[in-house]
Amino acid sequence: MAVVLPNAMLTAYVLAPLGARRQRRTRTPPPGRRPAPRATWPSSVLEQPDGTWTVRLDPKGWPVKDGDTISDGTGRTWTLTSTRQHAVRGCSDVDYVQATATLNPPEVAGWGAAGIDGVWAGSV
């Protein structure tokens, strides 16, 4: 079932489970690099008065966990801080994934670990 009253198309970027990463000896992707996108679904994302965001995702997006990232395709990304699957037996039309998230700072082109265009801030 799709999310009722969606206001965004959100793409999920889901980290492999920790055990699988340890077996392959891979780490969390470095800043600026995301895991491969899982899929994009009609979803809902709303800012709350305390600055957090509530997210409703299509149940096809499950499992998503704390630390996974979602994006709306306009440059905004959020990191999930809690997730919960809502499923109703015998009535899958109302299933959805509820999450809370924090909005990530915008990524600035040309800015990396070495500063803008490879120049360290203190080296000029």
XYZ file of N, CA and C in Angstrom:
372
model
N 0.846 -1.190 0.000
C 0.000 0.000 0.000
C 0.874 1.229 0.000
N 0.452 2.245 -0.664
C 1.170 3.510 -0.702
C 0.834 4.332 0.533
N 1.682 5.298 0.837
C 1.467 6.201 1.961
C 0.287 7.115 1.637
N -0.596 7.311 2.613
C -1.733 8.198 2.431
C -1.226 9.641 2.460
N -1.683 10.468 1.522
C -1.299 11.872 1.401
C 0.213 12.090 1.303
N 0.874 11.477 0.321
C 2.315 11.687 0.171
C 2.603 13.117 -0.271
N 3.756 13.643 0.142
C 4.150 14.984 -0.287
C 5.556 15.008 -0.870
N 6.175 13.830 -1.043
C 7.532 13.769 -1.588
C 7.775 12.385 -2.174
N 8.716 12.334 -3.092
C 9.228 11.059 -3.589
C 10.576 10.862 -2.900
N 10.640 9.888 -1.989
C 11.850 9.686 -1.205
C 12.581 8.433 -1.656
N 13.900 8.545 -1.734
C 14.775 7.433 -2.078
C 15.498 6.997 -0.819
N 15.521 5.698 -0.559
C 16.200 5.160 0.617
C 17.596 4.670 0.236
N 18.569 5.041 1.058
C 19.950 4.570 0.933
C 20.242 3.796 2.203
N 20.253 2.463 2.099
C 20.286 1.598 3.272
C 21.657 0.941 3.398
N 22.245 1.070 4.593
C 23.520 0.417 4.873
C 23.318 -1.085 5.004
N 24.306 -1.852 4.589
C 24.258 -3.298 4.812
C 24.296 -3.539 6.316
N 23.723 -4.641 6.791
C 23.783 -4.937 8.228
C 25.234 -4.985 8.712
N 25.447 -4.597 9.961
C 26.799 -4.520 10.520
C 27.545 -5.836 10.377
N 26.877 -6.963 10.643
C 27.537 -8.261 10.517
C 28.044 -8.516 9.106
N 27.248 -8.150 8.106
C 27.663 -8.333 6.708
C 28.842 -7.431 6.371
N 28.846 -6.202 6.902
C 29.976 -5.300 6.651
C 31.246 -5.840 7.286
N 31.125 -6.416 8.482
C 32.307 -6.981 9.155
C 32.847 -8.178 8.392
N 31.971 -9.040 7.886
C 32.421 -10.213 7.137
C 33.175 -9.800 5.884
N 32.704 -8.759 5.211
C 33.365 -8.294 3.986
C 34.478 -7.310 4.286
N 34.628 -6.965 5.577
C 35.629 -5.985 6.018
C 35.449 -4.652 5.319
N 34.209 -4.239 5.210
C 33.898 -2.927 4.656
C 33.372 -2.051 5.772
N 33.570 -0.755 5.623
C 33.116 0.184 6.627
C 31.941 0.977 6.092
N 31.436 1.835 6.954
C 30.394 2.760 6.537
C 30.971 3.628 5.436
N 30.185 3.960 4.400
C 30.717 4.813 3.332
C 31.227 6.135 3.890
N 32.316 6.667 3.339
C 32.836 7.952 3.815
C 31.851 9.078 3.517
N 32.006 10.229 4.185
C 31.100 11.358 3.924
C 31.048 11.691 2.438
N 29.865 12.017 1.961
C 29.698 12.360 0.556
C 29.428 11.161 -0.332
N 29.559 9.960 0.205
C 29.269 8.748 -0.560
C 28.171 7.988 0.151
N 27.207 7.577 -0.600
C 26.074 6.837 -0.039
C 26.088 5.417 -0.566
N 25.415 4.524 0.146
C 25.194 3.192 -0.434
C 24.323 3.330 -1.681
N 24.257 2.285 -2.458
C 23.401 2.313 -3.652
C 21.950 2.536 -3.222
N 21.181 3.289 -4.008
C 19.774 3.513 -3.644
C 18.979 2.215 -3.725
N 18.074 2.036 -2.766
C 17.213 0.844 -2.767
C 16.078 1.052 -3.763
N 15.346 2.133 -3.623
C 14.234 2.449 -4.523
C 13.670 3.805 -4.110
N 12.741 4.314 -4.928
C 12.063 5.581 -4.642
C 10.569 5.314 -4.561
N 9.930 5.878 -3.509
C 8.500 5.676 -3.300
C 7.826 6.985 -2.934
N 6.520 7.117 -3.237
C 5.759 8.252 -2.707
C 5.754 8.147 -1.181
N 6.100 9.238 -0.518
C 6.254 9.235 0.932
C 5.804 10.568 1.490
N 5.933 10.694 2.785
C 5.597 11.947 3.454
C 6.735 12.320 4.385
N 7.118 13.593 4.362
C 8.152 14.097 5.262
C 7.702 15.471 5.752
N 7.624 15.629 7.079
C 7.113 16.860 7.676
C 8.019 17.317 8.810
N 8.343 18.613 8.830
C 9.152 19.157 9.917
C 8.285 19.400 11.147
N 8.827 19.093 12.308
C 8.132 19.280 13.572
C 8.640 20.540 14.273
N 7.891 21.090 15.227
C 8.310 22.321 15.908
C 9.670 22.216 16.603
N 10.066 21.014 17.031
C 11.351 20.859 17.718
C 12.527 20.687 16.764
N 12.287 20.773 15.440
C 13.356 20.669 14.450
C 13.581 19.273 13.910
N 12.934 18.268 14.503
C 13.035 16.922 13.948
C 12.042 16.795 12.796
N 12.117 15.698 12.088
C 11.241 15.448 10.950
C 10.542 14.114 11.155
N 9.263 14.057 10.825
C 8.550 12.783 10.819
C 8.439 12.324 9.370
N 8.621 11.036 9.195
C 8.664 10.448 7.857
C 7.725 9.247 7.836
N 6.954 9.123 6.759
C 6.163 7.925 6.502
C 6.625 7.368 5.158
N 7.062 6.122 5.180
C 7.570 5.462 3.984
C 6.656 4.309 3.590
N 6.673 3.986 2.319
C 5.954 2.822 1.824
C 6.505 1.576 2.523
N 5.658 0.622 2.881
C 6.151 -0.578 3.570
C 7.119 -1.405 2.728
N 7.138 -1.200 1.407
C 8.121 -1.900 0.570
C 9.537 -1.470 0.925
N 9.670 -0.329 1.594
C 10.978 0.176 1.989
C 11.564 -0.514 3.208
N 10.759 -1.334 3.880
C 11.241 -2.019 5.084
C 12.178 -3.144 4.697
N 13.268 -3.408 5.373
C 13.682 -2.765 6.606
C 14.567 -1.540 6.347
N 14.307 -0.511 7.095
C 15.210 0.634 7.224
C 15.529 0.757 8.703
N 16.711 1.228 9.005
C 17.167 1.282 10.389
C 17.752 2.654 10.701
N 17.981 2.901 11.987
C 18.654 4.122 12.411
C 19.985 4.238 11.673
N 20.284 5.425 11.171
C 21.529 5.658 10.451
C 21.387 5.587 8.942
N 20.304 4.986 8.443
C 20.070 4.969 7.003
C 19.686 6.377 6.555
N 19.831 6.644 5.275
C 19.595 7.974 4.729
C 18.464 7.928 3.717
N 17.681 9.011 3.674
C 16.667 9.177 2.638
C 16.906 10.519 1.965
N 16.477 10.627 0.720
C 16.668 11.849 -0.055
C 15.421 12.120 -0.870
N 15.125 13.417 -1.087
C 13.933 13.762 -1.872
C 14.259 14.160 -3.304
N 15.511 14.065 -3.715
C 15.874 14.361 -5.096
C 16.114 15.834 -5.374
N 15.866 16.719 -4.404
C 16.121 18.153 -4.598
C 17.395 18.583 -3.880
N 18.109 17.624 -3.301
C 19.319 17.934 -2.564
C 19.164 17.805 -1.058
N 17.915 17.684 -0.588
C 17.720 17.498 0.849
C 17.882 16.022 1.198
N 18.617 15.755 2.260
C 18.774 14.397 2.762
C 18.518 14.398 4.262
N 18.026 13.269 4.743
C 17.765 13.092 6.164
C 18.419 11.799 6.612
N 18.880 11.781 7.864
C 19.362 10.557 8.489
C 18.291 10.085 9.457
N 17.888 8.834 9.314
C 16.848 8.283 10.177
C 17.393 8.067 11.577
N 16.617 8.468 12.578
C 17.031 8.296 13.973
C 16.208 7.247 14.692
N 15.028 6.926 14.198
C 14.233 5.815 14.728
C 13.287 5.348 13.632
N 12.995 4.063 13.637
C 12.104 3.497 12.619
C 11.190 2.466 13.259
N 10.007 2.334 12.679
C 9.047 1.348 13.167
C 8.117 0.965 12.024
N 7.901 -0.321 11.855
C 6.984 -0.796 10.827
C 5.600 -0.955 11.451
N 4.600 -0.345 10.815
C 3.204 -0.484 11.245
C 2.520 -1.431 10.271
N 2.097 -2.581 10.765
C 1.420 -3.570 9.924
C 0.140 -4.014 10.614
N -0.927 -4.077 9.851
C -2.224 -4.506 10.378
C -2.565 -5.843 9.729
N -2.729 -6.869 10.561
C -3.056 -8.193 10.026
C -4.351 -8.143 9.234
N -4.301 -8.731 8.060
C -5.496 -8.842 7.241
C -5.893 -7.570 6.511
N -5.122 -6.502 6.678
C -5.457 -5.235 6.007
C -4.175 -4.508 5.626
N -3.484 -5.057 4.646
C -2.192 -4.492 4.267
C -2.320 -3.113 3.615
N -3.534 -2.693 3.291
C -3.731 -1.378 2.679
C -3.332 -0.228 3.591
N -3.255 -0.458 4.884
C -2.921 0.627 5.809
C -1.522 0.483 6.408
N -0.727 -0.447 5.916
C 0.642 -0.622 6.409
C 1.525 0.550 5.972
N 2.473 0.917 6.813
C 3.465 1.929 6.471
C 4.637 1.827 7.431
N 5.713 2.539 7.115
C 6.887 2.621 7.979
C 6.935 4.035 8.535
N 6.985 4.133 9.852
C 7.088 5.428 10.517
C 8.539 5.633 10.929
N 9.039 6.852 10.753
C 10.415 7.150 11.150
C 10.516 8.588 11.631
N 11.533 8.841 12.429
C 11.927 10.207 12.737
C 13.304 10.397 12.133
N 13.620 11.633 11.792
C 14.873 11.887 11.088
C 15.391 13.285 11.412
N 16.657 13.501 11.108
C 17.247 14.831 11.200
C 17.676 15.247 9.798
N 17.440 16.500 9.480
C 17.834 17.029 8.172
C 19.340 17.221 8.160
N 19.998 16.688 7.138
C 21.446 16.827 7.014
C 21.786 18.180 6.414
N 22.959 18.737 6.770
C 23.360 19.998 6.141
C 23.518 19.795 4.635
N 23.295 20.837 3.851
C 23.444 20.681 2.400
C 24.885 20.381 2.027
N 25.043 19.572 0.996
C 26.377 19.278 0.486
C 26.777 20.396 -0.461
N 27.982 20.920 -0.272
C 28.465 22.035 -1.073
C 29.446 21.504 -2.096
N 29.201 21.793 -3.371
C 30.094 21.330 -4.436
C 31.479 21.930 -4.250
N 32.503 21.104 -4.413
C 33.879 21.585 -4.320
C 34.433 21.581 -2.911
N 33.604 21.269 -1.916
C 34.068 21.298 -0.528
C 34.269 19.877 -0.060
N 35.469 19.557 0.336
C 35.769 18.217 0.820
C 36.615 18.298 2.064
N 37.263 17.195 2.412
C 38.073 17.150 3.627
C 39.238 18.133 3.556
N 39.714 18.440 2.359
C 40.850 19.348 2.214
C 40.416 20.786 1.982
N 39.145 21.063 2.130
C 38.658 22.428 1.917
C 38.218 22.626 0.484
N 38.001 23.878 0.111
C 37.546 24.187 -1.241
C 38.688 23.974 -2.219
N 38.420 23.181 -3.249
C 39.379 22.897 -4.315
C 40.721 22.415 -3.796
N 40.718 21.662 -2.683
C 41.949 21.056 -2.178
C 42.824 21.978 -1.358
N 42.398 23.193 -1.057
C 43.208 24.129 -0.287
C 42.733 24.099 1.158
N 43.628 23.853 2.090
C 43.282 23.862 3.502
C 43.017 25.281 3.951
N 42.091 25.445 4.869
C 41.688 26.776 5.334
C 42.863 27.571 5.878
N 43.811 26.944 6.571
C 44.917 27.678 7.174
C 46.138 27.817 6.274
N 46.065 27.357 5.035
C 47.270 27.355 4.190
C 47.342 28.522 3.218
N 46.371 29.426 3.297
C 46.367 30.544 2.333
C 47.110 31.713 2.889
